Structure formats: C-alpha cells, structure tokens
Amino acid sequence: MPALRLAVFDMDGTLLDSLPDLAECCREILAQCGLPLLSDAQVRTMIGNGVQVLVEGALKASLAQKEKKSGVASSLPMSSEEAVSRFMAAYTPRATRLSRLFVGAEDALRSLHAQNWKLAVCTNKPEKAARRILSDFNLGSLFAAVGGGDSFVARKPDARHLLGTITQAGGVAARSVMVGDMSPDYLAAEGAECPFVFARWGYGPTELAARATADAAAMRDIPALLERIMPA
C-alpha cells in the first residue's frame, strides 16, 4: 500500500494574504525609529524569507528614503535583534486582524482532507505565529504538521526545512507536493525532490511558473491539480 499523500503549503502569499498585518507592524517599528513609513507594495517585496529579513529590509529601505530626502547619512536607533523582537511583540497577537485566507483556501483544504490527503504547513514565519493563525481560522485540526522558520536547524530555501516538516507529518518526500508562491518554496521542493506547484495568486514573480511542476490561478484549483500530479 503506498504511503499517504501529503500536501505541504507555504503560508504567507499562499494560504494567507498576510500583507496588511505585516505591513502595519513594519510601519509601527519604523515609526518608533522616527523613519519614513513604507507602503504595502514596498513591504510586499520583502516577504517570504522570514521575519528577520523582512524587518531588516524594511529598516534599510526606510533609512535609504530618509537619507535620499535629507542628503544626510544616519544610523538606526536600535539593533536588528531589538527591531525583530519589537516586531514579533506587535505581530503575534494581531496576526489575523487584517489578514485573510485567500479566496477558496478553506474549501480547498477541507476538500483535500476529505480526499485523504495529509496536510502540512512549511513557512519561514515563526511556528508560534503560524499555529496561532491556523487556530484563529479554525484550521489547526486539519494539519498534521506545522514547520515554522524556527522549528528546525534550517529554513527555506534549505530542503531540510521541508524534509523535516514532511517527516513530522508522517509523510515521505516521494509522496509529497509543495505548494508555494516564492523562490524559497521552489528551491526547498527542488532540494527535497518534491513536485512544486506555483501559486499564481500570491506575492511571488510569475516567472517562477516556468520552473514549477504545475501552476494554479486560485486555491480552488489546487485539489484537482494535486490529484493529477499525484493520483491515489
């Protein structure tokens, strides 16, 4: 009997339109530093590689704006570590205040679950925040594993993050599919030798579709697409 099939989902830009809350928390940190605020569109380009990369990117971009306007070089009033700590203190309790599941996400997940797919999340977001989000949307019970950016010794694009999540879910790489919207998702799937489905509705560049096993325009397309990629 073949191993159960496992569908592994990225979170930000795949299951969740998290940009509104991430951007608001970035602006909160920038305001505390007395730096120019960034738009949602600017913050969107920084999502996908974990909180530290997001916060550091926001600080550098805002500082560059300030220096361009004033013509005077300046330094950050706090360390990267303190900025990340303040960001998480602001973000964790409000991660779903403005964020919403992408259209069709819940129905697609429940359909896959009913078709005997195991489900997992592999995200560079901290595990505690990811679990809190799933709980807020009453989806936690659907997932066999949640691999956060701090759950293992490595994180996406390192394949060990995805492989650790697969193992935690009781799956095997040969019977797993990764669904995501960014290059770290693709690279982790490539390293783990798993099919990769590109989420066109997310935050990633459309050029990634050419490197994917398949691509989908919306979450509602995922159940049928996964069935074609990996029949029971």
Coordinates of C-alpha atoms in Angstrom, one line a residue:
M1 CA 0.0 0.0 0.0
P2 CA 1.5 3.4 -1.0
A3 CA 2.3 6.0 1.6
L4 CA -0.4 8.6 2.2
R5 CA -0.1 11.7 0.1
L6 CA 1.0 14.9 1.7
A7 CA 0.2 18.4 0.5
V8 CA 2.6 21.0 2.1
F9 CA 1.6 24.6 1.9
D10 CA 3.6 27.8 2.4
M11 CA 1.6 30.3 4.5
D12 CA 2.2 34.0 3.5
G13 CA 1.1 34.5 0.0
T14 CA -0.2 31.0 -0.4
L15 CA -2.8 30.3 2.3
L16 CA -2.9 33.7 3.8
D17 CA -3.0 37.2 2.5
S18 CA -0.9 38.4 5.4
L19 CA 0.5 41.6 3.8
P20 CA -1.9 44.0 5.6
D21 CA -0.8 43.0 9.1
L22 CA 2.9 42.5 8.2
A23 CA 3.0 46.0 6.6
E24 CA 1.2 47.6 9.6
C25 CA 3.7 46.1 12.0
C26 CA 6.6 47.2 9.9
R27 CA 5.3 50.7 9.9
E28 CA 4.9 50.6 13.7
I29 CA 8.6 49.7 14.1
L30 CA 9.6 52.4 11.6
A31 CA 7.5 55.0 13.5
Q32 CA 9.3 54.0 16.7
C33 CA 12.6 54.7 14.9
G34 CA 11.4 58.0 13.5
L35 CA 11.8 56.7 10.0
P36 CA 9.6 57.2 6.9
L37 CA 6.8 54.7 6.6
L38 CA 6.6 52.2 3.8
S39 CA 3.6 51.3 1.6
D40 CA 2.1 47.9 1.4
A41 CA 3.5 47.5 -2.0
Q42 CA 7.1 48.1 -0.7
V43 CA 6.7 45.7 2.1
R44 CA 5.3 43.0 -0.2
T45 CA 8.6 42.7 -2.0
M46 CA 10.3 41.8 1.3
I47 CA 8.0 38.9 2.4
G48 CA 9.0 35.2 2.1
N49 CA 12.4 34.8 3.8
G50 CA 11.4 35.1 7.4
V51 CA 10.9 37.9 10.0
Q52 CA 14.5 39.0 10.3
V53 CA 14.9 39.5 6.5
L54 CA 11.5 41.4 6.4
V55 CA 12.4 43.7 9.3
E56 CA 15.9 44.4 8.2
G57 CA 14.7 45.0 4.7
A58 CA 12.1 47.5 5.9
L59 CA 14.6 49.3 8.0
K60 CA 17.2 49.6 5.2
A61 CA 14.6 50.7 2.7
S62 CA 13.2 53.4 5.0
L63 CA 16.6 54.6 6.0
A64 CA 17.6 54.9 2.4
Q65 CA 14.4 57.0 1.8
K66 CA 15.3 59.3 4.7
E67 CA 18.9 59.7 3.5
K68 CA 17.8 60.5 -0.1
K69 CA 15.5 63.2 1.1
S70 CA 17.8 64.8 3.7
G71 CA 21.1 64.2 2.0
V72 CA 22.5 63.2 5.4
A73 CA 23.6 59.7 6.3
S74 CA 22.1 58.4 9.5
S75 CA 22.2 55.2 11.5
L76 CA 19.4 53.0 13.0
P77 CA 18.4 53.9 16.6
M78 CA 18.1 50.2 17.5
S79 CA 19.8 46.9 16.7
S80 CA 18.3 44.4 14.2
E81 CA 17.7 42.0 17.1
E82 CA 15.7 44.6 19.0
A83 CA 13.7 45.5 16.0
V84 CA 12.8 41.9 15.3
S85 CA 11.8 41.4 18.9
R86 CA 9.6 44.5 18.8
F87 CA 8.1 43.4 15.5
M88 CA 7.1 40.0 16.9
A89 CA 5.7 41.5 20.1
A90 CA 3.4 43.6 17.9
Y91 CA 2.7 41.0 15.2
T92 CA 2.0 37.8 17.2
P93 CA -1.2 39.0 18.9
R94 CA -2.6 40.7 15.9
A95 CA -1.5 38.4 13.0
T96 CA -5.1 38.0 11.8
R97 CA -6.5 41.4 12.5
L98 CA -6.4 42.5 8.8
S99 CA -5.1 39.3 7.2
R100 CA -7.5 36.9 5.5
L101 CA -7.3 33.5 3.9
F102 CA -7.1 33.7 0.1
V103 CA -10.4 33.0 -1.6
G104 CA -11.2 29.3 -1.8
A105 CA -8.4 28.4 0.7
E106 CA -10.6 26.8 3.4
D107 CA -12.7 24.9 0.9
A108 CA -9.7 23.6 -0.9
L109 CA -8.0 22.4 2.4
R110 CA -11.2 20.7 3.6
S111 CA -11.6 19.0 0.2
L112 CA -8.1 17.7 0.2
H113 CA -8.6 16.5 3.8
A114 CA -11.8 14.7 2.8
Q115 CA -9.9 13.0 -0.1
N116 CA -7.4 11.5 2.4
W117 CA -4.6 13.9 1.8
K118 CA -2.4 14.7 4.8
L119 CA -1.8 18.5 5.1
A120 CA 1.1 20.4 6.5
V121 CA 2.4 24.0 6.6
C122 CA 6.1 24.8 5.9
T123 CA 6.6 28.5 6.5
N124 CA 9.5 30.8 7.3
K125 CA 7.2 32.5 9.8
P126 CA 7.9 31.5 13.4
E127 CA 6.0 28.4 14.4
K128 CA 4.1 30.0 17.2
A129 CA 2.7 32.7 14.9
A130 CA 1.8 30.2 12.2
R131 CA -0.1 28.0 14.7
R132 CA -1.9 31.0 16.1
I133 CA -3.0 32.0 12.7
L134 CA -4.3 28.5 11.9
S135 CA -6.1 28.4 15.2
D136 CA -7.7 31.8 14.6
F137 CA -9.2 30.5 11.3
N138 CA -10.2 27.2 12.9
L139 CA -8.0 25.2 10.6
G140 CA -5.4 23.8 13.1
S141 CA -7.0 20.4 13.3
L142 CA -6.6 19.9 9.5
F143 CA -2.8 19.9 9.7
A144 CA -0.6 17.0 10.6
A145 CA 2.5 19.3 11.0
V146 CA 3.4 22.9 11.1
G147 CA 7.1 23.6 10.3
G148 CA 8.0 27.2 11.1
G149 CA 11.1 29.1 10.4
D150 CA 12.4 28.3 13.9
S151 CA 11.2 24.7 14.0
F152 CA 14.4 23.1 12.6
V153 CA 18.1 23.8 12.1
A154 CA 17.4 25.3 8.7
R155 CA 14.6 27.1 6.9
K156 CA 13.5 27.5 3.3
P157 CA 15.1 27.6 0.8
D158 CA 17.1 24.8 2.6
A159 CA 15.4 21.5 1.8
R160 CA 15.9 20.3 5.4
H161 CA 13.1 22.6 6.4
L162 CA 10.7 20.9 4.1
L163 CA 12.0 17.4 4.7
G164 CA 11.7 18.0 8.5
T165 CA 8.1 19.1 8.0
I166 CA 7.3 16.1 5.9
T167 CA 8.8 13.7 8.5
Q168 CA 6.9 15.5 11.3
A169 CA 3.7 14.9 9.3
G170 CA 4.4 11.2 8.9
G171 CA 4.9 11.5 5.2
V172 CA 7.7 10.8 2.7
A173 CA 9.2 13.1 0.1
A174 CA 8.3 10.9 -2.8
R175 CA 4.6 11.2 -1.9
S176 CA 4.6 14.9 -1.0
V177 CA 3.8 18.1 -3.0
M178 CA 4.9 21.6 -2.1
V179 CA 2.5 24.5 -2.9
G180 CA 4.0 28.0 -2.6
D181 CA 4.5 31.4 -4.3
M182 CA 8.1 32.3 -3.8
S183 CA 11.6 31.1 -4.8
P184 CA 12.4 29.7 -1.3
D185 CA 9.4 27.4 -1.7
Y186 CA 10.5 26.2 -5.1
L187 CA 14.1 25.7 -4.0
A188 CA 13.1 23.7 -0.9
A189 CA 10.9 21.5 -3.1
E190 CA 13.7 21.0 -5.6
G191 CA 16.2 20.1 -2.9
A192 CA 13.7 17.6 -1.4
E193 CA 12.9 16.2 -4.9
C194 CA 9.2 17.0 -4.5
P195 CA 6.8 18.4 -7.1
F196 CA 6.3 22.1 -6.8
V197 CA 3.0 23.9 -7.5
F198 CA 3.3 27.6 -8.1
A199 CA 0.6 29.8 -6.5
R200 CA -0.1 32.5 -9.1
W201 CA -2.3 34.4 -6.7
G202 CA 0.5 35.0 -4.2
Y203 CA 3.3 37.5 -3.8
G204 CA 6.0 35.8 -6.0
P205 CA 7.2 36.6 -9.5
T206 CA 5.1 35.0 -12.3
E207 CA 8.4 33.8 -13.9
L208 CA 8.5 31.1 -11.3
A209 CA 5.7 29.3 -13.0
A210 CA 8.1 28.2 -15.7
R211 CA 10.2 26.3 -13.2
A212 CA 7.3 24.7 -11.4
T213 CA 5.8 21.2 -11.9
A214 CA 2.5 23.0 -12.4
D215 CA 0.9 26.3 -11.5
A216 CA -2.6 27.3 -10.3
A217 CA -4.5 30.5 -10.7
A218 CA -6.5 30.2 -7.5
M219 CA -6.7 28.0 -4.4
R220 CA -9.9 26.4 -5.7
D221 CA -7.9 24.8 -8.4
I222 CA -5.5 23.0 -6.1
P223 CA -7.4 19.8 -5.1
A224 CA -8.0 18.7 -8.8
L225 CA -4.5 19.7 -9.7
L226 CA -2.9 17.7 -6.9
E227 CA -4.9 14.7 -7.9
R228 CA -3.5 14.9 -11.4
I229 CA 0.1 15.3 -10.1
M230 CA -0.2 12.5 -7.6
P231 CA -3.1 10.1 -8.1
A232 CA -4.1 7.9 -5.1

